[in-house]
Amino acid sequence: MTDKPNLLVVSRVMTAPMQAALEADFTIQPLFEQEDPQAWLAEIGADIAYVLTDGHWGVRPEVMQHLPNVKMISCYGVGYDNIDAVTWNSRGAVVTHTPNVLNAEVANTAILLWLATSRRLVRDDRHVRDGKWPDGGAPLTRSVDDRKVGILGLGRIGLELARRIAVFSPEISYHTRTEKPDVPYRYYANLTEMARDVDVMFCITPGGKATHHLVNRDVLDALGPEGTLINVGRGPVVDEQEMVKALQDGRLGSAGLDVFEFEPQVPAALFAMDQVTLLPHVGSATVETRRAMGDLAVNNLKQFLANGTTISPVPECQP
Ligand code: NDP
């Protein structure tokens, strides 16, 4: 027997350093290793006060129903759309996440996708590898310089991204629900209007009901045949079926995508398109940034265990 409290680990989120740090204080209970997770949870669920999860797995209803006594959920990631933070808060539990430490990396990934998509990096790399260069160079591409750029979502990551975009583009606009004070960028209250006025649109909002299919057919058509869509926020923010059709019909010019509506499933129609760049949700996936996220996820748990406070609670759970 041990007097360390149980820590339910929902997904394969733990790195070796995280595990070492957590084992000192918690008894690790790995849900992802169970053959019959539901039966195992039914048995152990009432003894779980702490949970470690990630933005993708969150704490879904089938897991949540077995956890009546949770005090704290630490999410490794800033997005927590699969954790019902309002309900957990009403039950007296705190949900934390890992904001800020990943801003720069996700912004870098967005820039990477934009440059790769506009300059057809993947297509041209394939051109060289396939031995086609001696038969002729690759077709010309479009420059990223002096484009009009719009950002959907100007929060922690969106602001970091805007600073990087400014190196290329003198004209940056944004759409959010509320106009942000003290930013030098043009505000659009209407997303379709912004899409009509820009050449490139970045999406960096949270997922969830409020943003579901915000980028719909009208927005895609407004972006238009010369327009580029870069999505590093959440897949369901874009109506994926409409996006694929728009790309197929040439109504949308190109797309750079780190996130997908039903990831890890990706529409097969995209695989044959030179005008898209596809990444497997790696916005924050560098050694340095994942280490910082791991440290914050671990430190939230340890601090809560020590004195009942947390470093980075989600807005719904802020005291
Ligand atoms: P913030 O909460 O700081 O910013 C979110 C922004 O989105 C705010 O400007 C907010 O403004 C805007 N927003 C929210 N809802 C809407 C809406 N319905 N319509 C228009 N704008 C909206 O979050 P972060 O910048 O820290 O992170 C943003 C998201 O990026 C995360 O939630 C996550 O989903 C995603 N992400 C993706 C990663 C990846 O690997 N690809 C890695 C990390 C994060 P307002 O409230 O005024 O509307």
mmCIF file of C-alpha atoms and ligand atoms in Angstrom:
data_model
loop_
_atom_site.group_PDB
_atom_site.id
_atom_site.type_symbol
_atom_site.label_atom_id
_atom_site.label_comp_id
_atom_site.label_asym_id
_atom_site.label_seq_id
_atom_site.Cartn_x
_atom_site.Cartn_y
_atom_site.Cartn_z
ATOM 1 C CA MET A 1 0.000 0.000 0.000
ATOM 2 C CA THR A 2 1.084 3.569 -0.679
ATOM 3 C CA ASP A 3 -0.214 6.853 0.668
ATOM 4 C CA LYS A 4 0.483 8.664 -2.586
ATOM 5 C CA PRO A 5 -2.737 9.771 -4.291
ATOM 6 C CA ASN A 6 -3.736 8.180 -7.579
ATOM 7 C CA LEU A 7 -3.033 10.109 -10.766
ATOM 8 C CA LEU A 8 -5.094 8.923 -13.709
ATOM 9 C CA VAL A 9 -3.059 9.361 -16.892
ATOM 10 C CA VAL A 10 -5.539 9.359 -19.755
ATOM 11 C CA SER A 11 -3.274 9.275 -22.809
ATOM 12 C CA ARG A 12 0.351 8.675 -23.771
ATOM 13 C CA VAL A 13 1.237 12.220 -22.829
ATOM 14 C CA MET A 14 3.933 11.532 -20.244
ATOM 15 C CA THR A 15 7.575 11.894 -21.187
ATOM 16 C CA ALA A 16 10.214 10.114 -19.084
ATOM 17 C CA PRO A 17 11.118 13.303 -17.133
ATOM 18 C CA MET A 18 7.428 13.962 -16.431
ATOM 19 C CA GLN A 19 6.969 10.423 -15.187
ATOM 20 C CA ALA A 20 10.026 10.662 -12.922
ATOM 21 C CA ALA A 21 8.823 13.959 -11.459
ATOM 22 C CA LEU A 22 5.271 12.729 -10.889
ATOM 23 C CA GLU A 23 6.163 9.322 -9.454
ATOM 24 C CA ALA A 24 7.682 11.073 -6.452
ATOM 25 C CA ASP A 25 4.257 12.323 -5.383
ATOM 26 C CA PHE A 26 1.615 10.252 -7.155
ATOM 27 C CA THR A 27 0.712 6.664 -7.906
ATOM 28 C CA ILE A 28 0.473 6.617 -11.686
ATOM 29 C CA GLN A 29 -2.663 4.917 -13.015
ATOM 30 C CA PRO A 30 -2.364 4.696 -16.819
ATOM 31 C CA LEU A 31 -5.763 4.447 -18.487
ATOM 32 C CA PHE A 32 -4.225 3.993 -21.933
ATOM 33 C CA GLU A 33 -2.566 0.738 -20.866
ATOM 34 C CA GLN A 34 -5.766 -0.986 -19.744
ATOM 35 C CA GLU A 35 -7.246 -3.779 -21.837
ATOM 36 C CA ASP A 36 -10.794 -2.892 -20.777
ATOM 37 C CA PRO A 37 -10.621 0.795 -19.785
ATOM 38 C CA GLN A 38 -14.318 1.086 -18.922
ATOM 39 C CA ALA A 39 -14.308 -1.910 -16.538
ATOM 40 C CA TRP A 40 -11.037 -0.765 -14.972
ATOM 41 C CA LEU A 41 -12.370 2.762 -14.508
ATOM 42 C CA ALA A 42 -15.603 1.474 -12.954
ATOM 43 C CA GLU A 43 -13.411 -0.239 -10.344
ATOM 44 C CA ILE A 44 -10.841 2.464 -9.648
ATOM 45 C CA GLY A 45 -12.641 5.693 -10.672
ATOM 46 C CA ALA A 46 -13.921 6.693 -7.226
ATOM 47 C CA ASP A 47 -10.335 6.674 -5.900
ATOM 48 C CA ILE A 48 -9.066 9.151 -8.494
ATOM 49 C CA ALA A 49 -8.565 12.763 -7.376
ATOM 50 C CA TYR A 50 -5.980 13.821 -9.996
ATOM 51 C CA VAL A 51 -5.962 13.492 -13.763
ATOM 52 C CA LEU A 52 -3.272 14.161 -16.378
ATOM 53 C CA THR A 53 -4.431 14.348 -19.973
ATOM 54 C CA ASP A 54 -3.843 16.189 -23.239
ATOM 55 C CA GLY A 55 -5.855 18.465 -25.498
ATOM 56 C CA HIS A 56 -6.828 15.677 -27.888
ATOM 57 C CA TRP A 57 -8.105 13.069 -25.406
ATOM 58 C CA GLY A 58 -9.246 15.498 -22.729
ATOM 59 C CA VAL A 59 -11.645 13.847 -20.277
ATOM 60 C CA ARG A 60 -14.436 12.558 -22.486
ATOM 61 C CA PRO A 61 -17.925 11.736 -21.120
ATOM 62 C CA GLU A 62 -17.246 7.971 -21.000
ATOM 63 C CA VAL A 63 -14.267 8.643 -18.704
ATOM 64 C CA MET A 64 -15.852 11.518 -16.786
ATOM 65 C CA GLN A 65 -18.846 9.391 -15.706
ATOM 66 C CA HIS A 66 -16.524 7.181 -13.637
ATOM 67 C CA LEU A 67 -14.773 10.030 -11.801
ATOM 68 C CA PRO A 68 -16.998 11.409 -9.007
ATOM 69 C CA ASN A 69 -14.165 12.623 -6.751
ATOM 70 C CA VAL A 70 -11.739 14.466 -9.002
ATOM 71 C CA LYS A 71 -10.124 17.593 -7.524
ATOM 72 C CA MET A 72 -7.774 18.563 -10.312
ATOM 73 C CA ILE A 73 -7.213 17.926 -14.022
ATOM 74 C CA SER A 74 -3.907 18.946 -15.588
ATOM 75 C CA CYS A 75 -4.048 19.265 -19.376
ATOM 76 C CA TYR A 76 -0.775 19.050 -21.305
ATOM 77 C CA GLY A 77 -1.684 21.561 -24.014
ATOM 78 C CA VAL A 78 -3.392 24.925 -24.175
ATOM 79 C CA GLY A 79 -6.561 23.756 -25.985
ATOM 80 C CA TYR A 80 -8.969 21.888 -23.737
ATOM 81 C CA ASP A 81 -12.117 21.589 -25.864
ATOM 82 C CA ASN A 82 -12.508 17.925 -24.826
ATOM 83 C CA ILE A 83 -12.657 18.828 -21.124
ATOM 84 C CA ASP A 84 -15.982 20.138 -19.824
ATOM 85 C CA ALA A 85 -14.360 22.818 -17.650
ATOM 86 C CA VAL A 86 -17.679 24.451 -16.689
ATOM 87 C CA THR A 87 -19.038 21.214 -15.246
ATOM 88 C CA TRP A 88 -15.781 20.331 -13.500
ATOM 89 C CA ASN A 89 -15.685 23.811 -11.965
ATOM 90 C CA SER A 90 -19.270 23.437 -10.728
ATOM 91 C CA ARG A 91 -18.169 20.183 -9.064
ATOM 92 C CA GLY A 92 -15.359 22.025 -7.291
ATOM 93 C CA ALA A 93 -12.545 20.646 -9.463
ATOM 94 C CA VAL A 94 -9.828 22.769 -11.092
ATOM 95 C CA VAL A 95 -8.710 22.325 -14.704
ATOM 96 C CA THR A 96 -5.274 23.645 -15.699
ATOM 97 C CA HIS A 97 -3.591 23.922 -19.103
ATOM 98 C CA THR A 98 -0.235 25.042 -20.550
ATOM 99 C CA PRO A 99 -0.661 28.503 -22.106
ATOM 100 C CA ASN A 100 2.143 30.838 -23.255
ATOM 101 C CA VAL A 101 5.038 28.343 -23.178
ATOM 102 C CA LEU A 102 4.051 27.174 -26.673
ATOM 103 C CA ASN A 103 3.158 30.526 -28.271
ATOM 104 C CA ALA A 104 6.416 30.962 -30.183
ATOM 105 C CA GLU A 105 6.542 27.381 -31.461
ATOM 106 C CA VAL A 106 2.972 27.331 -32.759
ATOM 107 C CA ALA A 107 3.512 30.719 -34.400
ATOM 108 C CA ASN A 108 6.672 29.322 -36.027
ATOM 109 C CA THR A 109 4.716 26.327 -37.314
ATOM 110 C CA ALA A 110 2.105 28.627 -38.821
ATOM 111 C CA ILE A 111 4.793 30.609 -40.639
ATOM 112 C CA LEU A 112 6.427 27.363 -41.779
ATOM 113 C CA LEU A 113 3.116 26.167 -43.245
ATOM 114 C CA TRP A 114 2.507 29.499 -44.975
ATOM 115 C CA LEU A 115 5.942 29.592 -46.600
ATOM 116 C CA ALA A 116 5.844 25.897 -47.502
ATOM 117 C CA THR A 117 2.394 26.228 -49.056
ATOM 118 C CA SER A 118 2.984 29.430 -51.014
ATOM 119 C CA ARG A 119 6.384 28.307 -52.296
ATOM 120 C CA ARG A 120 5.201 24.686 -52.862
ATOM 121 C CA LEU A 121 8.049 23.305 -50.767
ATOM 122 C CA VAL A 122 6.739 19.737 -50.679
ATOM 123 C CA ARG A 123 6.002 19.623 -54.410
ATOM 124 C CA ASP A 124 9.432 20.960 -55.301
ATOM 125 C CA ASP A 125 11.174 18.642 -52.837
ATOM 126 C CA ARG A 126 9.404 15.750 -54.559
ATOM 127 C CA HIS A 127 10.481 17.137 -57.942
ATOM 128 C CA VAL A 128 14.122 16.804 -56.905
ATOM 129 C CA ARG A 129 13.749 13.413 -55.198
ATOM 130 C CA ASP A 130 11.864 11.973 -58.164
ATOM 131 C CA GLY A 131 14.795 12.873 -60.430
ATOM 132 C CA LYS A 132 12.683 15.292 -62.535
ATOM 133 C CA TRP A 133 15.014 18.305 -62.258
ATOM 134 C CA PRO A 134 17.162 17.385 -65.296
ATOM 135 C CA ASP A 135 13.945 17.396 -67.384
ATOM 136 C CA GLY A 136 13.103 20.937 -66.276
ATOM 137 C CA GLY A 137 12.709 23.160 -63.270
ATOM 138 C CA ALA A 138 9.621 23.308 -61.109
ATOM 139 C CA PRO A 139 6.806 25.745 -62.010
ATOM 140 C CA LEU A 140 6.906 29.229 -60.513
ATOM 141 C CA THR A 141 5.243 29.881 -57.172
ATOM 142 C CA ARG A 142 3.773 32.926 -55.415
ATOM 143 C CA SER A 143 5.770 35.165 -53.091
ATOM 144 C CA VAL A 144 4.785 35.620 -49.453
ATOM 145 C CA ASP A 145 6.010 39.217 -49.499
ATOM 146 C CA ASP A 146 3.541 42.095 -49.386
ATOM 147 C CA ARG A 147 0.443 39.919 -49.058
ATOM 148 C CA LYS A 148 -2.600 41.103 -47.160
ATOM 149 C CA VAL A 149 -2.919 38.817 -44.169
ATOM 150 C CA GLY A 150 -5.867 38.158 -41.857
ATOM 151 C CA ILE A 151 -5.749 36.305 -38.553
ATOM 152 C CA LEU A 152 -8.803 34.562 -37.113
ATOM 153 C CA GLY A 153 -8.099 34.622 -33.348
ATOM 154 C CA LEU A 154 -5.725 37.186 -31.870
ATOM 155 C CA GLY A 155 -4.970 35.704 -28.454
ATOM 156 C CA ARG A 156 -1.648 34.604 -26.974
ATOM 157 C CA ILE A 157 -0.544 32.680 -30.089
ATOM 158 C CA GLY A 158 -2.272 34.990 -32.588
ATOM 159 C CA LEU A 159 -0.336 37.988 -31.276
ATOM 160 C CA GLU A 160 2.973 36.133 -31.474
ATOM 161 C CA LEU A 161 2.079 35.091 -35.013
ATOM 162 C CA ALA A 162 1.184 38.676 -36.028
ATOM 163 C CA ARG A 163 4.641 39.848 -34.955
ATOM 164 C CA ARG A 164 6.235 37.254 -37.226
ATOM 165 C CA ILE A 165 3.899 37.997 -40.145
ATOM 166 C CA ALA A 166 4.874 41.686 -39.918
ATOM 167 C CA VAL A 167 8.314 40.737 -41.268
ATOM 168 C CA PHE A 168 6.630 39.834 -44.581
ATOM 169 C CA SER A 169 3.467 41.860 -44.696
ATOM 170 C CA PRO A 170 2.669 45.497 -43.958
ATOM 171 C CA GLU A 171 -1.099 44.848 -43.876
ATOM 172 C CA ILE A 172 -2.386 42.664 -41.051
ATOM 173 C CA SER A 173 -6.003 42.392 -39.958
ATOM 174 C CA TYR A 174 -7.832 40.153 -37.512
ATOM 175 C CA HIS A 175 -11.237 38.858 -36.528
ATOM 176 C CA THR A 176 -12.255 37.982 -32.973
ATOM 177 C CA ARG A 177 -15.550 38.370 -31.088
ATOM 178 C CA THR A 178 -14.256 41.426 -29.288
ATOM 179 C CA GLU A 179 -11.972 44.149 -30.645
ATOM 180 C CA LYS A 180 -8.576 44.123 -28.935
ATOM 181 C CA PRO A 181 -7.293 47.372 -27.464
ATOM 182 C CA ASP A 182 -3.792 48.625 -28.267
ATOM 183 C CA VAL A 183 -2.991 46.430 -31.272
ATOM 184 C CA PRO A 184 -1.780 47.994 -34.521
ATOM 185 C CA TYR A 185 -3.890 45.669 -36.697
ATOM 186 C CA ARG A 186 -7.182 46.320 -38.465
ATOM 187 C CA TYR A 187 -10.225 44.786 -36.776
ATOM 188 C CA TYR A 188 -13.022 43.114 -38.727
ATOM 189 C CA ALA A 189 -16.222 42.328 -36.820
ATOM 190 C CA ASN A 190 -17.257 40.174 -39.795
ATOM 191 C CA LEU A 191 -15.103 37.177 -40.770
ATOM 192 C CA THR A 192 -16.377 36.906 -44.346
ATOM 193 C CA GLU A 193 -15.540 40.559 -44.953
ATOM 194 C CA MET A 194 -12.029 40.027 -43.680
ATOM 195 C CA ALA A 195 -11.633 36.918 -45.866
ATOM 196 C CA ARG A 196 -12.733 38.960 -48.896
ATOM 197 C CA ASP A 197 -10.066 41.600 -48.234
ATOM 198 C CA VAL A 198 -7.038 39.373 -47.548
ATOM 199 C CA ASP A 199 -4.793 37.031 -49.551
ATOM 200 C CA VAL A 200 -3.907 34.739 -46.657
ATOM 201 C CA MET A 201 -5.976 33.770 -43.626
ATOM 202 C CA PHE A 202 -4.536 32.116 -40.512
ATOM 203 C CA CYS A 203 -6.844 30.323 -38.039
ATOM 204 C CA ILE A 204 -5.674 30.222 -34.431
ATOM 205 C CA THR A 205 -8.802 30.046 -32.265
ATOM 206 C CA PRO A 206 -9.820 27.394 -29.740
ATOM 207 C CA GLY A 207 -12.119 24.545 -30.838
ATOM 208 C CA GLY A 208 -15.535 23.814 -29.336
ATOM 209 C CA LYS A 209 -19.097 24.812 -30.142
ATOM 210 C CA ALA A 210 -18.447 28.559 -30.440
ATOM 211 C CA THR A 211 -15.951 28.158 -33.280
ATOM 212 C CA HIS A 212 -17.365 25.057 -35.019
ATOM 213 C CA HIS A 213 -17.310 25.604 -38.820
ATOM 214 C CA LEU A 214 -16.648 29.303 -38.402
ATOM 215 C CA VAL A 215 -14.741 28.984 -41.676
ATOM 216 C CA ASN A 216 -17.647 27.882 -43.859
ATOM 217 C CA ARG A 217 -18.300 27.913 -47.590
ATOM 218 C CA ASP A 218 -18.990 31.670 -47.633
ATOM 219 C CA VAL A 219 -15.692 32.434 -45.892
ATOM 220 C CA LEU A 220 -13.769 30.072 -48.185
ATOM 221 C CA ASP A 221 -15.351 31.592 -51.285
ATOM 222 C CA ALA A 222 -14.533 35.053 -49.962
ATOM 223 C CA LEU A 223 -10.893 34.025 -49.573
ATOM 224 C CA GLY A 224 -11.091 32.929 -53.187
ATOM 225 C CA PRO A 225 -9.078 31.210 -55.934
ATOM 226 C CA GLU A 226 -5.891 33.136 -55.124
ATOM 227 C CA GLY A 227 -6.403 32.835 -51.370
ATOM 228 C CA THR A 228 -4.439 30.724 -48.894
ATOM 229 C CA LEU A 229 -5.884 29.204 -45.717
ATOM 230 C CA ILE A 230 -3.516 28.232 -42.893
ATOM 231 C CA ASN A 231 -5.089 26.348 -39.968
ATOM 232 C CA VAL A 232 -3.049 25.722 -36.812
ATOM 233 C CA GLY A 233 -5.957 26.156 -34.366
ATOM 234 C CA ARG A 234 -8.432 23.287 -34.360
ATOM 235 C CA GLY A 235 -9.706 21.186 -37.268
ATOM 236 C CA PRO A 236 -13.448 21.648 -36.658
ATOM 237 C CA VAL A 237 -13.087 25.449 -36.937
ATOM 238 C CA VAL A 238 -13.011 24.841 -40.712
ATOM 239 C CA ASP A 239 -15.813 23.021 -42.545
ATOM 240 C CA GLU A 240 -13.435 20.423 -43.927
ATOM 241 C CA GLN A 241 -15.769 18.970 -46.545
ATOM 242 C CA GLU A 242 -16.393 22.445 -47.962
ATOM 243 C CA MET A 243 -12.667 23.216 -47.862
ATOM 244 C CA VAL A 244 -11.838 20.071 -49.864
ATOM 245 C CA LYS A 245 -14.532 20.914 -52.432
ATOM 246 C CA ALA A 246 -13.315 24.501 -52.685
ATOM 247 C CA LEU A 247 -9.744 23.312 -53.294
ATOM 248 C CA GLN A 248 -10.913 20.746 -55.860
ATOM 249 C CA ASP A 249 -13.027 23.337 -57.702
ATOM 250 C CA GLY A 250 -10.275 25.952 -57.578
ATOM 251 C CA ARG A 251 -12.529 28.270 -55.551
ATOM 252 C CA LEU A 252 -9.828 28.267 -52.845
ATOM 253 C CA GLY A 253 -6.214 28.632 -53.921
ATOM 254 C CA SER A 254 -4.219 26.675 -51.366
ATOM 255 C CA ALA A 255 -4.139 25.464 -47.764
ATOM 256 C CA GLY A 256 -1.579 24.655 -45.079
ATOM 257 C CA LEU A 257 -3.059 22.434 -42.385
ATOM 258 C CA ASP A 258 -1.708 21.233 -39.042
ATOM 259 C CA VAL A 259 -5.130 20.226 -37.701
ATOM 260 C CA PHE A 260 -8.084 18.328 -39.171
ATOM 261 C CA GLU A 261 -11.748 17.951 -38.375
ATOM 262 C CA PHE A 262 -11.565 14.211 -37.616
ATOM 263 C CA GLU A 263 -7.840 13.827 -36.979
ATOM 264 C CA PRO A 264 -5.907 11.615 -37.259
ATOM 265 C CA GLN A 265 -8.180 10.918 -40.254
ATOM 266 C CA VAL A 266 -7.323 13.218 -43.162
ATOM 267 C CA PRO A 267 -9.493 13.442 -46.318
ATOM 268 C CA ALA A 268 -7.724 11.304 -48.933
ATOM 269 C CA ALA A 269 -8.619 13.856 -51.632
ATOM 270 C CA LEU A 270 -5.994 16.174 -50.127
ATOM 271 C CA PHE A 271 -3.151 13.702 -50.645
ATOM 272 C CA ALA A 272 -2.966 14.295 -54.385
ATOM 273 C CA MET A 273 -3.070 18.100 -54.158
ATOM 274 C CA ASP A 274 0.157 20.044 -54.692
ATOM 275 C CA GLN A 275 -1.525 23.189 -53.390
ATOM 276 C CA VAL A 276 -1.848 21.838 -49.840
ATOM 277 C CA THR A 277 0.716 21.175 -47.125
ATOM 278 C CA LEU A 278 -0.243 18.650 -44.458
ATOM 279 C CA LEU A 279 1.192 18.265 -40.956
ATOM 280 C CA PRO A 280 0.141 15.752 -38.253
ATOM 281 C CA HIS A 281 -0.780 18.289 -35.517
ATOM 282 C CA VAL A 282 2.803 19.197 -34.633
ATOM 283 C CA GLY A 283 2.296 22.893 -33.873
ATOM 284 C CA SER A 284 4.093 22.685 -30.526
ATOM 285 C CA ALA A 285 6.066 19.516 -31.198
ATOM 286 C CA THR A 286 9.688 20.396 -30.536
ATOM 287 C CA VAL A 287 11.843 18.956 -27.771
ATOM 288 C CA GLU A 288 12.184 22.376 -26.119
ATOM 289 C CA THR A 289 8.525 23.353 -26.187
ATOM 290 C CA ARG A 290 7.215 19.938 -25.189
ATOM 291 C CA ARG A 291 9.638 19.988 -22.256
ATOM 292 C CA ALA A 292 8.283 23.368 -21.145
ATOM 293 C CA MET A 293 4.705 22.129 -21.513
ATOM 294 C CA GLY A 294 5.542 18.998 -19.514
ATOM 295 C CA ASP A 295 7.147 21.042 -16.743
ATOM 296 C CA LEU A 296 4.085 23.275 -16.476
ATOM 297 C CA ALA A 297 1.634 20.344 -16.517
ATOM 298 C CA VAL A 298 3.654 18.607 -13.774
ATOM 299 C CA ASN A 299 4.160 21.751 -11.696
ATOM 300 C CA ASN A 300 0.434 22.501 -11.714
ATOM 301 C CA LEU A 301 -0.203 19.060 -10.201
ATOM 302 C CA LYS A 302 2.572 19.339 -7.637
ATOM 303 C CA GLN A 303 1.581 22.824 -6.521
ATOM 304 C CA PHE A 304 -2.050 21.825 -6.132
ATOM 305 C CA LEU A 305 -1.018 18.831 -4.062
ATOM 306 C CA ALA A 306 1.206 21.050 -1.897
ATOM 307 C CA ASN A 307 -1.123 23.980 -1.210
ATOM 308 C CA GLY A 308 -4.345 23.714 -3.219
ATOM 309 C CA THR A 309 -3.391 26.422 -5.752
ATOM 310 C CA THR A 310 -2.430 26.128 -9.409
ATOM 311 C CA ILE A 311 -0.193 28.083 -11.795
ATOM 312 C CA SER A 312 -2.313 28.181 -14.931
ATOM 313 C CA PRO A 313 -5.999 27.364 -14.422
ATOM 314 C CA VAL A 314 -8.288 27.620 -17.471
ATOM 315 C CA PRO A 315 -10.497 30.762 -17.438
ATOM 316 C CA GLU A 316 -13.586 28.782 -16.334
ATOM 317 C CA CYS A 317 -11.761 27.668 -13.174
ATOM 318 C CA GLN A 318 -10.003 30.872 -12.195
ATOM 319 C CA PRO A 319 -10.579 31.841 -8.573
HETATM 320 P P1 NDP B 1 -6.274 32.430 -26.508
HETATM 321 O O1 NDP B 1 -7.430 32.089 -25.638
HETATM 322 O O2 NDP B 1 -5.199 33.290 -25.963
HETATM 323 O O3 NDP B 1 -6.809 33.134 -27.850
HETATM 324 C C1 NDP B 1 -7.940 32.711 -28.529
HETATM 325 C C2 NDP B 1 -8.349 33.779 -29.530
HETATM 326 O O4 NDP B 1 -9.457 33.275 -30.294
HETATM 327 C C3 NDP B 1 -8.797 35.072 -28.864
HETATM 328 O O5 NDP B 1 -8.304 36.162 -29.602
HETATM 329 C C4 NDP B 1 -10.326 35.025 -28.975
HETATM 330 O O6 NDP B 1 -10.836 36.352 -29.005
HETATM 331 C C5 NDP B 1 -10.518 34.259 -30.288
HETATM 332 N N1 NDP B 1 -11.804 33.567 -30.341
HETATM 333 C C6 NDP B 1 -12.303 32.700 -29.454
HETATM 334 N N2 NDP B 1 -13.525 32.302 -29.837
HETATM 335 C C7 NDP B 1 -13.807 32.949 -30.986
HETATM 336 C C8 NDP B 1 -14.933 32.980 -31.856
HETATM 337 N N3 NDP B 1 -16.021 32.265 -31.609
HETATM 338 N N4 NDP B 1 -14.863 33.765 -32.945
HETATM 339 C C9 NDP B 1 -13.766 34.512 -33.210
HETATM 340 N N5 NDP B 1 -12.674 34.526 -32.431
HETATM 341 C C10 NDP B 1 -12.698 33.752 -31.322
HETATM 342 O O7 NDP B 1 -5.710 31.043 -27.005
HETATM 343 P P2 NDP B 1 -4.233 30.684 -27.523
HETATM 344 O O8 NDP B 1 -3.808 31.732 -28.493
HETATM 345 O O9 NDP B 1 -3.360 30.359 -26.387
HETATM 346 O O10 NDP B 1 -4.546 29.298 -28.298
HETATM 347 C C11 NDP B 1 -5.497 29.271 -29.333
HETATM 348 C C12 NDP B 1 -5.777 27.854 -29.773
HETATM 349 O O11 NDP B 1 -4.723 27.359 -30.570
HETATM 350 C C13 NDP B 1 -5.894 26.801 -28.671
HETATM 351 O O12 NDP B 1 -7.131 26.867 -28.002
HETATM 352 C C14 NDP B 1 -5.716 25.529 -29.455
HETATM 353 O O13 NDP B 1 -6.967 25.082 -29.933
HETATM 354 C C15 NDP B 1 -4.845 25.948 -30.636
HETATM 355 N N6 NDP B 1 -3.499 25.353 -30.538
HETATM 356 C C16 NDP B 1 -3.051 24.522 -31.528
HETATM 357 C C17 NDP B 1 -1.810 23.932 -31.432
HETATM 358 C C18 NDP B 1 -1.300 23.017 -32.489
HETATM 359 O O14 NDP B 1 -0.488 22.153 -32.187
HETATM 360 N N7 NDP B 1 -1.709 23.165 -33.730
HETATM 361 C C19 NDP B 1 -0.953 24.133 -30.272
HETATM 362 C C20 NDP B 1 -1.487 25.081 -29.321
HETATM 363 C C21 NDP B 1 -2.718 25.641 -29.468
HETATM 364 P P3 NDP B 1 -12.328 36.682 -28.483
HETATM 365 O O15 NDP B 1 -12.491 36.001 -27.182
HETATM 366 O O16 NDP B 1 -12.389 38.177 -28.422
HETATM 367 O O17 NDP B 1 -13.253 36.144 -29.540
#
